[in-house]
Tab-separated table of C-alpha atoms in Angstrom:
chain	number	residue	atom	x	y	z
A	85	MET	CA	-41.578	-9.309	34.743
A	86	PRO	CA	-39.539	-6.802	34.000
A	87	GLU	CA	-39.347	-6.022	30.139
A	88	LYS	CA	-35.545	-6.849	29.091
A	89	SER	CA	-33.756	-3.893	28.499
A	90	TYR	CA	-30.862	-4.644	24.930
A	91	LYS	CA	-28.455	-2.135	24.206
A	92	LYS	CA	-28.406	-0.610	20.636
A	93	LYS	CA	-25.198	-2.806	19.113
A	94	HIS	CA	-22.447	0.060	17.229
A	95	MET	CA	-19.762	-0.612	14.409
A	96	THR	CA	-16.366	0.045	15.793
A	97	SER	CA	-14.692	2.043	13.723
A	98	PHE	CA	-11.937	-0.832	12.857
A	99	GLN	CA	-15.148	-2.943	12.572
A	100	LEU	CA	-16.597	-0.750	9.878
A	101	ILE	CA	-12.909	-0.129	8.122
A	102	ILE	CA	-12.802	-4.168	7.436
A	103	MET	CA	-16.383	-3.895	6.080
A	104	GLY	CA	-16.130	-1.349	3.724
A	105	PHE	CA	-12.907	-2.060	1.607
A	106	ALA	CA	-14.553	-5.417	1.917
A	107	GLY	CA	-17.956	-4.073	0.449
A	108	VAL	CA	-15.895	-2.031	-2.527
A	109	ILE	CA	-14.712	-5.627	-3.394
A	110	LEU	CA	-16.975	-7.472	-3.580
A	111	LEU	CA	-18.378	-4.422	-5.183
A	112	GLY	CA	-16.054	-4.164	-7.562
A	113	THR	CA	-16.400	-7.326	-8.448
A	114	VAL	CA	-19.866	-8.301	-9.484
A	115	LEU	CA	-19.542	-4.739	-12.257
A	116	LEU	CA	-16.537	-7.115	-12.931
A	117	MET	CA	-17.961	-9.823	-13.909
A	118	LEU	CA	-20.690	-8.161	-16.301
A	119	PRO	CA	-19.481	-8.146	-19.855
A	120	PHE	CA	-18.840	-5.321	-21.218
A	121	SER	CA	-15.752	-4.864	-18.735
A	122	SER	CA	-14.361	-7.009	-20.800
A	123	ALA	CA	-12.495	-6.311	-24.651
A	124	GLU	CA	-14.188	-9.965	-25.412
A	125	LYS	CA	-17.721	-8.814	-24.641
A	126	VAL	CA	-17.856	-12.717	-22.229
A	127	ILE	CA	-18.934	-12.988	-18.235
A	128	THR	CA	-16.174	-13.370	-16.620
A	129	PRO	CA	-15.173	-16.274	-13.869
A	130	PHE	CA	-16.070	-14.607	-10.320
A	131	HIS	CA	-12.842	-15.908	-8.733
A	132	GLU	CA	-11.091	-13.255	-11.914
A	133	ALA	CA	-12.969	-11.219	-11.336
A	134	LEU	CA	-12.474	-11.059	-7.271
A	135	PHE	CA	-9.075	-11.748	-7.714
A	136	THR	CA	-8.765	-8.676	-9.768
A	137	ALA	CA	-11.434	-6.549	-7.428
A	138	THR	CA	-9.788	-7.464	-4.779
A	139	SER	CA	-6.199	-5.877	-6.024
A	140	ALA	CA	-7.113	-2.967	-7.483
A	141	VAL	CA	-8.562	-2.329	-4.062
A	142	CYS	CA	-5.885	-3.144	-1.732
A	143	VAL	CA	-3.713	-1.339	-4.806
A	144	THR	CA	-1.749	-4.279	-5.041
A	145	GLY	CA	-1.418	-4.538	-9.413
A	146	LEU	CA	-1.542	-8.800	-8.631
A	147	VAL	CA	-3.279	-9.694	-11.436
A	148	VAL	CA	-4.622	-13.389	-13.107
A	149	LYS	CA	-5.693	-12.236	-16.347
A	150	ASP	CA	-3.879	-9.482	-19.064
A	151	THR	CA	-5.104	-5.413	-18.522
A	152	GLY	CA	-4.298	-4.196	-21.026
A	153	SER	CA	-5.856	-6.347	-23.005
A	154	TYR	CA	-8.154	-8.864	-20.922
A	155	TRP	CA	-10.842	-5.382	-20.118
A	156	SER	CA	-12.437	-3.228	-22.243
A	157	LEU	CA	-12.109	0.694	-21.056
A	158	ALA	CA	-14.985	0.202	-19.505
A	159	GLY	CA	-13.604	-2.482	-16.502
A	160	GLN	CA	-9.688	-0.293	-17.060
A	161	THR	CA	-12.073	2.686	-15.668
A	162	ILE	CA	-14.161	0.734	-13.115
A	163	ILE	CA	-10.582	-1.074	-12.539
A	164	LEU	CA	-9.366	2.256	-11.765
A	165	ALA	CA	-12.716	3.689	-9.727
A	166	LEU	CA	-11.675	0.463	-7.442
A	167	ILE	CA	-7.573	1.817	-7.265
A	168	GLN	CA	-8.286	4.954	-6.372
A	169	THR	CA	-11.047	4.176	-3.955
A	170	GLY	CA	-8.523	0.940	-2.559
A	171	GLY	CA	-6.163	4.566	-2.268
A	172	LEU	CA	-7.615	7.235	-0.344
A	173	GLY	CA	-8.952	4.338	1.629
A	174	VAL	CA	-13.108	3.329	1.699
A	175	VAL	CA	-13.587	5.750	4.396
A	176	THR	CA	-11.874	8.702	2.851
A	177	VAL	CA	-13.831	8.496	-0.663
A	178	ALA	CA	-16.848	7.672	2.012
A	179	ALA	CA	-16.062	11.341	3.991
A	180	SER	CA	-15.446	13.381	0.755
A	181	VAL	CA	-18.641	12.110	-0.834
A	182	SER	CA	-20.742	13.600	2.484
A	183	LEU	CA	-18.189	16.737	2.336
A	184	LEU	CA	-19.488	17.453	-1.060
A	185	SER	CA	-22.610	16.498	-0.399
A	186	GLY	CA	-22.933	19.362	1.675
A	187	LYS	CA	-23.470	17.064	5.000
A	188	LYS	CA	-21.859	16.743	8.497
A	189	ILE	CA	-19.734	14.477	9.510
A	190	SER	CA	-20.614	13.291	12.722
A	191	LEU	CA	-18.428	12.133	16.086
A	192	MET	CA	-18.670	8.256	14.943
A	193	GLN	CA	-17.532	9.398	11.695
A	194	ARG	CA	-14.472	11.108	12.486
A	195	SER	CA	-13.445	8.339	14.223
A	196	THR	CA	-13.480	6.576	11.713
A	197	MET	CA	-11.766	8.604	9.605
A	198	GLN	CA	-8.709	9.167	12.067
A	199	ASP	CA	-8.257	5.535	11.891
A	200	ALA	CA	-7.771	5.457	8.653
A	201	ILE	CA	-5.818	7.559	7.957
A	202	SER	CA	-3.633	7.422	11.004
A	203	ALA	CA	-4.466	11.124	12.476
A	204	PRO	CA	-2.937	11.742	16.405
A	205	LYS	CA	-6.083	13.415	16.908
A	206	VAL	CA	-9.436	13.520	16.030
A	207	GLY	CA	-9.147	17.138	16.151
A	208	GLY	CA	-9.122	19.809	12.763
A	209	ILE	CA	-9.257	15.671	10.859
A	210	VAL	CA	-11.603	17.394	8.136
A	211	ARG	CA	-9.661	19.919	6.804
A	212	LEU	CA	-7.064	17.426	6.984
A	213	THR	CA	-9.445	15.278	4.811
A	214	ARG	CA	-9.900	18.730	2.231
A	215	PHE	CA	-6.202	19.066	2.264
A	216	ILE	CA	-5.388	14.850	0.837
A	217	LEU	CA	-8.100	15.680	-2.066
A	218	LYS	CA	-6.932	17.739	-3.102
A	219	GLY	CA	-3.668	16.846	-2.845
A	220	THR	CA	-4.668	13.568	-4.268
A	221	PHE	CA	-5.793	15.445	-7.884
A	222	LEU	CA	-3.931	17.527	-7.552
A	223	ILE	CA	-0.467	14.995	-7.856
A	224	GLU	CA	-2.343	12.672	-10.230
A	225	ALA	CA	-3.472	15.575	-12.895
A	226	ALA	CA	1.491	16.812	-12.853
A	227	GLY	CA	1.580	12.619	-12.989
A	228	ALA	CA	-0.717	12.217	-15.815
A	229	LEU	CA	0.764	16.029	-17.851
A	230	PHE	CA	4.887	14.117	-17.414
A	231	LEU	CA	3.612	11.692	-18.932
A	232	LEU	CA	1.786	12.526	-21.740
A	233	PRO	CA	4.872	13.763	-23.816
A	234	VAL	CA	6.092	10.987	-24.132
A	235	PHE	CA	2.303	8.053	-24.070
A	236	LEU	CA	0.334	11.200	-26.723
A	237	PRO	CA	3.418	10.242	-29.461
A	238	ASP	CA	3.374	7.086	-28.793
A	239	TYR	CA	-0.529	6.287	-28.895
A	240	GLY	CA	-2.255	8.497	-30.176
A	241	GLY	CA	-5.474	10.005	-28.297
A	242	ARG	CA	-5.678	6.289	-25.892
A	243	GLY	CA	-2.034	8.466	-24.998
A	244	ILE	CA	-4.464	10.552	-22.086
A	245	TRP	CA	-6.103	7.271	-21.001
A	246	LEU	CA	-2.379	6.067	-20.525
A	247	SER	CA	-0.954	8.885	-18.760
A	248	VAL	CA	-4.197	9.216	-17.113
A	249	PHE	CA	-4.641	5.385	-15.550
A	250	HIS	CA	-0.734	5.423	-15.362
A	251	SER	CA	-0.410	8.259	-12.509
A	252	ILE	CA	-2.681	7.640	-10.681
A	253	SER	CA	-1.992	4.130	-10.219
A	254	ALA	CA	1.431	4.780	-9.468
A	255	PHE	CA	0.059	7.596	-6.769
A	256	CYS	CA	-2.288	5.204	-5.410
A	257	ASN	CA	0.455	2.061	-5.595
A	258	ALA	CA	-0.692	-0.122	-6.807
A	259	GLY	CA	1.648	-1.203	-10.411
A	260	PHE	CA	-1.848	-1.675	-12.702
A	261	ASP	CA	-0.828	-1.284	-16.377
A	262	ILE	CA	-1.990	-0.884	-19.467
A	263	LEU	CA	0.465	-1.253	-21.983
A	264	GLY	CA	-0.069	-5.084	-22.575
A	265	THR	CA	-1.466	-7.229	-25.908
A	266	ALA	CA	-2.341	-10.107	-26.764
A	267	ALA	CA	0.866	-10.173	-28.951
A	268	ASN	CA	2.875	-9.244	-25.128
A	269	PRO	CA	1.017	-9.581	-21.890
A	270	PHE	CA	1.813	-8.549	-18.523
A	271	PRO	CA	4.823	-5.497	-19.428
A	272	SER	CA	4.440	-3.867	-17.357
A	273	LEU	CA	7.118	-0.312	-17.727
A	274	THR	CA	9.704	-2.890	-19.715
A	275	GLY	CA	9.057	-0.742	-22.711
A	276	TYR	CA	9.924	2.127	-21.145
A	277	SER	CA	12.985	0.606	-19.125
A	278	ALA	CA	15.759	3.124	-20.229
A	279	ASN	CA	13.317	6.252	-20.453
A	280	ALA	CA	14.514	8.795	-18.550
A	281	LEU	CA	10.963	10.357	-17.895
A	282	VAL	CA	8.860	7.627	-17.474
A	283	ASN	CA	10.721	6.287	-14.551
A	284	VAL	CA	11.088	9.612	-12.795
A	285	VAL	CA	7.450	10.387	-12.991
A	286	ILE	CA	6.876	7.052	-11.683
A	287	MET	CA	9.385	6.812	-9.671
A	288	LEU	CA	7.797	10.757	-7.432
A	289	LEU	CA	4.605	9.521	-7.710
A	290	ILE	CA	4.614	6.486	-5.988
A	291	VAL	CA	7.219	8.403	-3.139
A	292	ILE	CA	5.210	11.083	-2.698
A	293	GLY	CA	2.101	8.616	-2.783
A	294	GLY	CA	4.207	6.500	0.348
A	295	ILE	CA	4.927	8.865	2.648
A	296	GLY	CA	1.803	9.527	4.161
A	297	PHE	CA	-1.034	12.122	3.626
A	298	LEU	CA	0.317	13.496	7.646
A	299	THR	CA	3.661	13.578	6.158
A	300	TRP	CA	2.411	15.959	3.180
A	301	ASP	CA	0.208	17.853	6.418
A	302	ASP	CA	3.851	18.387	7.835
A	303	ILE	CA	5.866	19.386	4.627
A	304	TYR	CA	2.810	21.532	3.160
A	305	THR	CA	3.463	23.664	7.219
A	306	ASN	CA	6.372	23.730	8.450
A	307	LYS	CA	8.088	22.821	5.118
A	308	LEU	CA	11.405	22.877	4.701
A	309	ASN	CA	11.795	23.528	8.283
A	310	PHE	CA	12.873	19.945	8.952
A	311	LYS	CA	13.324	20.549	12.541
A	312	ARG	CA	9.544	21.552	13.451
A	313	TYR	CA	8.101	18.296	11.808
A	314	ARG	CA	6.074	15.320	13.910
A	315	MET	CA	8.465	12.415	15.428
A	316	GLN	CA	7.183	10.200	13.298
A	317	SER	CA	7.681	12.544	10.030
A	318	LYS	CA	11.205	12.012	10.561
A	319	ILE	CA	11.581	8.719	10.829
A	320	ILE	CA	9.823	8.477	7.908
A	321	LEU	CA	11.739	10.682	5.470
A	322	MET	CA	15.170	9.500	6.665
A	323	THR	CA	13.723	5.921	7.026
A	324	THR	CA	12.458	6.590	2.980
A	325	ALA	CA	15.487	7.923	1.867
A	326	CYS	CA	17.248	4.787	3.603
A	327	LEU	CA	15.406	2.184	1.541
A	328	ILE	CA	16.027	3.314	-0.823
A	329	LEU	CA	19.349	4.852	-1.113
A	330	PHE	CA	21.341	1.244	-0.049
A	331	PRO	CA	19.100	-0.968	-2.008
A	332	VAL	CA	19.928	1.331	-5.250
A	333	VAL	CA	23.965	0.182	-3.954
A	334	PHE	CA	22.942	-3.238	-3.911
A	335	PHE	CA	21.249	-3.677	-6.407
A	336	PHE	CA	23.611	-1.626	-9.306
A	337	THR	CA	26.354	-2.975	-7.711
A	338	CYS	CA	25.604	-6.477	-7.625
A	339	ASP	CA	23.630	-6.941	-10.228
A	340	LEU	CA	21.806	-5.599	-13.823
A	341	LYS	CA	25.734	-5.801	-15.470
A	342	ASN	CA	24.105	-6.462	-18.951
A	343	LEU	CA	23.160	-3.082	-18.227
A	344	SER	CA	24.855	0.222	-19.594
A	345	THR	CA	26.260	2.698	-16.323
A	346	GLY	CA	23.120	5.063	-17.337
A	347	ASN	CA	20.660	2.408	-17.641
A	348	ARG	CA	22.100	-0.003	-14.864
A	349	LEU	CA	21.379	2.948	-12.945
A	350	LEU	CA	18.122	4.133	-14.131
A	351	ALA	CA	17.277	-0.214	-13.093
A	352	ALA	CA	18.963	0.755	-9.982
A	353	ALA	CA	16.748	3.296	-8.621
A	354	PHE	CA	13.353	1.888	-10.839
A	355	GLN	CA	12.765	-1.793	-8.726
A	356	SER	CA	14.184	0.063	-5.504
A	357	VAL	CA	11.561	2.588	-5.446
A	358	THR	CA	9.463	0.107	-7.178
A	359	THR	CA	9.441	-3.049	-4.712
A	360	ARG	CA	7.802	-1.424	-1.642
A	361	THR	CA	4.579	-2.129	-2.651
A	362	ALA	CA	4.116	-0.159	-6.101
A	363	GLY	CA	4.502	-3.250	-8.420
A	364	PHE	CA	5.863	-1.784	-12.101
A	365	ASN	CA	9.334	-3.366	-13.253
A	366	THR	CA	11.672	-2.065	-16.080
A	367	ILE	CA	12.991	-4.677	-15.893
A	368	ASP	CA	12.288	-9.227	-15.914
A	369	ILE	CA	12.693	-9.971	-12.613
A	370	SER	CA	12.633	-13.177	-13.088
A	371	LYS	CA	16.406	-12.420	-14.514
A	372	MET	CA	17.566	-11.514	-11.316
A	373	SER	CA	19.591	-12.411	-8.865
A	374	GLU	CA	18.555	-14.740	-5.581
A	375	PRO	CA	19.784	-12.305	-2.604
A	376	SER	CA	18.327	-9.461	-5.343
A	377	LYS	CA	15.270	-11.680	-5.053
A	378	ALA	CA	16.199	-11.866	-1.613
A	379	VAL	CA	16.096	-7.850	-0.378
A	380	MET	CA	13.619	-7.103	-2.608
A	381	ILE	CA	11.393	-9.629	0.391
A	382	LEU	CA	12.273	-8.089	2.569
A	383	LEU	CA	11.731	-4.213	1.328
A	384	MET	CA	8.559	-5.632	0.012
A	385	LEU	CA	7.419	-6.923	3.364
A	386	ILE	CA	7.989	-3.474	5.208
A	387	GLY	CA	6.205	-1.615	2.489
A	388	GLY	CA	5.759	2.190	2.427
A	389	SER	CA	4.586	4.276	5.042
A	390	PRO	CA	1.161	4.155	7.511
A	391	GLY	CA	-1.497	6.639	6.411
A	392	SER	CA	-0.100	5.975	2.817
A	393	THR	CA	-1.385	4.694	-0.234
A	394	ALA	CA	1.114	2.082	0.204
A	395	GLY	CA	0.899	-1.470	2.325
A	396	GLY	CA	2.727	-2.863	4.481
A	397	MET	CA	3.698	-3.551	7.751
A	398	LYS	CA	5.103	0.469	7.168
A	399	THR	CA	8.551	1.760	7.461
A	400	THR	CA	7.790	2.821	11.127
A	401	THR	CA	7.035	-0.663	12.796
A	402	PHE	CA	10.826	-1.348	10.320
A	403	THR	CA	12.254	1.639	12.522
A	404	VAL	CA	10.981	1.266	16.122
A	405	LEU	CA	12.400	-2.217	15.946
A	406	VAL	CA	15.256	-1.241	15.269
A	407	LEU	CA	15.687	1.179	17.422
A	408	ASN	CA	14.556	-0.955	19.724
A	409	ALA	CA	17.137	-2.807	19.327
A	410	ILE	CA	20.058	-0.291	19.592
A	411	ALA	CA	18.905	1.033	23.064
A	412	THR	CA	19.153	-2.995	23.752
A	413	PHE	CA	22.803	-3.252	22.512
A	414	ARG	CA	22.966	-0.420	24.455
A	415	SER	CA	21.357	-0.860	27.923
A	416	GLN	CA	19.411	1.641	27.654
A	417	GLU	CA	15.840	1.268	29.662
A	418	ASN	CA	13.790	3.342	26.193
A	419	ALA	CA	14.043	3.513	22.728
A	420	GLY	CA	13.561	6.251	21.053
A	421	ALA	CA	15.255	8.761	17.955
A	422	PHE	CA	15.704	12.669	16.948
A	423	GLY	CA	15.439	14.291	20.591
A	424	ARG	CA	11.928	11.256	21.773
A	425	ARG	CA	10.889	8.996	23.359
A	426	LEU	CA	9.155	5.712	22.094
A	427	GLU	CA	6.347	4.825	23.814
A	428	ASN	CA	6.561	1.060	25.428
A	429	HIS	CA	2.856	-0.130	23.831
A	430	VAL	CA	4.562	1.307	19.517
A	431	ILE	CA	7.036	-0.980	20.430
A	432	LYS	CA	4.534	-3.895	22.033
A	433	ASN	CA	2.168	-2.831	17.991
A	434	ALA	CA	5.571	-3.183	15.920
A	435	ALA	CA	5.927	-6.539	16.965
A	436	THR	CA	2.635	-7.857	17.224
A	437	ILE	CA	2.690	-6.431	13.311
A	438	ALA	CA	6.197	-7.372	12.278
A	439	MET	CA	5.143	-10.877	14.129
A	440	LEU	CA	1.708	-11.059	11.791
A	441	TYR	CA	3.507	-9.828	8.139
A	442	PHE	CA	5.502	-12.358	8.912
A	443	ALA	CA	3.496	-15.022	10.026
A	444	LEU	CA	1.066	-14.585	6.653
A	445	PHE	CA	4.362	-14.902	4.655
A	446	PHE	CA	5.543	-17.460	5.575
A	447	CYS	CA	2.178	-18.619	5.302
A	448	GLY	CA	1.537	-17.852	2.133
A	449	GLY	CA	5.616	-18.977	1.073
A	450	LEU	CA	4.004	-23.122	2.183
A	451	ALA	CA	1.011	-22.377	-0.129
A	452	ILE	CA	2.188	-20.430	-3.190
A	453	SER	CA	6.738	-19.513	-3.370
A	454	LEU	CA	7.821	-17.094	-0.945
A	455	TYR	CA	8.067	-14.049	-3.279
A	456	GLU	CA	4.591	-13.770	-4.714
A	457	SER	CA	3.872	-14.313	-0.371
A	458	ALA	CA	5.439	-11.536	-0.118
A	459	SER	CA	4.621	-9.157	-3.420
A	460	ALA	CA	0.778	-10.325	-1.459
A	461	VAL	CA	0.821	-9.572	1.964
A	462	GLY	CA	3.593	-6.449	1.177
A	463	THR	CA	0.639	-5.856	-1.421
A	464	VAL	CA	3.212	-5.640	-3.922
A	465	GLY	CA	2.023	-6.565	-7.519
A	466	LEU	CA	5.418	-7.771	-8.373
A	467	THR	CA	5.536	-11.483	-9.417
A	468	LEU	CA	8.229	-13.542	-11.013
A	469	GLY	CA	5.437	-14.468	-14.188
A	470	VAL	CA	3.687	-17.490	-11.546
A	471	THR	CA	0.188	-15.470	-10.273
A	472	PRO	CA	-1.200	-16.145	-14.220
A	473	LYS	CA	-0.964	-19.908	-14.531
A	474	LEU	CA	-2.304	-19.589	-10.544
A	475	HIS	CA	-4.421	-22.419	-9.849
A	476	ILE	CA	-7.807	-21.500	-8.359
A	477	PHE	CA	-6.931	-22.782	-4.555
A	478	SER	CA	-3.642	-20.907	-4.907
A	479	GLN	CA	-5.536	-17.430	-6.045
A	480	ILE	CA	-8.030	-17.784	-2.893
A	481	VAL	CA	-4.707	-18.077	-0.641
A	482	LEU	CA	-2.875	-14.126	-2.833
A	483	ILE	CA	-6.651	-12.633	-1.953
A	484	ILE	CA	-6.672	-13.284	1.567
A	485	LEU	CA	-3.082	-11.713	1.652
A	486	MET	CA	-3.293	-9.064	0.027
A	487	TYR	CA	-6.694	-8.239	1.895
A	488	LEU	CA	-5.359	-9.092	5.349
A	489	GLY	CA	-2.157	-6.491	3.937
A	490	ARG	CA	-4.168	-3.522	2.828
A	491	VAL	CA	-5.686	-3.631	6.512
A	492	GLY	CA	-4.218	-4.221	8.409
A	493	GLY	CA	-3.116	-6.795	10.916
A	494	LEU	CA	-3.565	-4.300	14.248
A	495	THR	CA	-6.866	-3.728	12.833
A	496	LEU	CA	-8.383	-7.051	11.816
A	497	ILE	CA	-7.973	-7.926	15.641
A	498	TYR	CA	-8.887	-4.862	17.357
A	499	ALA	CA	-12.297	-5.083	14.591
A	500	VAL	CA	-12.547	-8.806	16.022
A	501	LEU	CA	-12.102	-8.668	19.866
A	502	SER	CA	-13.189	-5.465	19.440
A	503	GLY	CA	-16.322	-4.996	23.023
A	504	LYS	CA	-14.161	-8.310	24.656
A	505	ASN	CA	-14.073	-7.866	28.336
A	506	ARG	CA	-9.952	-7.022	28.967
A	507	GLY	CA	-9.600	-6.959	32.808
A	508	ASN	CA	-6.557	-5.148	33.915
A	509	ALA	CA	-5.623	-7.134	37.220
A	510	LYS	CA	-2.064	-7.763	36.567
A	511	LEU	CA	-1.323	-11.693	37.082
A	512	PRO	CA	2.394	-12.291	38.711
A	513	LEU	CA	5.621	-11.896	38.081
A	514	GLU	CA	8.250	-14.949	36.738
A	515	LYS	CA	11.163	-14.183	34.912
A	516	ILE	CA	11.690	-16.184	32.203
A	517	THR	CA	14.980	-15.979	30.206
A	518	VAL	CA	15.003	-14.749	26.443
A	519	GLY	CA	17.729	-15.006	23.741
């Protein structure tokens, strides 16, 4: 009898991405459970350690234990390492280790890196990875230096650690803070709501981390010559500017009326920036008006940009849907921007991603609350004070939402369906009425 030959199945790049995130989360969970990670030297329950590790790797910022008072220096260091890994991306970090050790990057690894950072092509991916690493650490170091004049006088030598931690947390759009105490847990940056330096530095770090690595590359290569940027970079920058400016005007006009004009403008700007996946807050979010909370939910779902440290369904997804709607209103066959046409499959992907995120958002909202659900699936980290009080089932729901929100809906679908037989035959056409 002829011997059967078996083909060795390799994991696809999408499967490697989701398994990589899961592996790092589990490793972080085990480390955070150990007694040396907590300030009281006790074993942290598995579900609480898993929640914290998931929130850190998925750069969310939702927590069930106050990061500043519950975790020891070792625990905070582990959380920061998870944040940095999650912000850069597990695949990027793994590739960086290979580069630093002098190993060659295989074609499969390059393809995986391409999918992980949403690069348009495999060529030049190693150069781009080096650029990302250098840029990341330079920006985080600069952020820490600018925060030092504030934290050093307030906390002494510990101010150095606070500056480094919050710089990395802000750049990675994580929203973790270590300013809490046993007497005042979960404060975020409310103690610095009137400090212009802290507000501006954190906002800049959030925006820079959230616009995406490819946009950095465009700005670095073409400087201020906007016309030479890729269409994606143009869309990202314009959408980011609009999603910061319009909410600032809304929050300033309709909310925060108990603050002075200067502090009101600062608070409006900070809440506008941080809502799209960063998770810091300088005011009590629960005291904001219901219309403001509704705007924040929409901003949380939109999130940052592709190939960035941020989460959410992405600015490009939102803009593609808007452009397609505009083209439909104008009876135009193709949607486009900046003199370029959008491919039909991009519009289909955008619609699919939006549907997935809204489905996850509503499912989470039924189990917990719409605000906490949007915060988790958009990997934001803002809370109305509900998350620390949740029971185990609700924590598991948020863990699932954070994980799916970070790895991305299409990544998960491609990972599950990769290798399945896809027929190219077209079925008979029949019209259906919509709207």
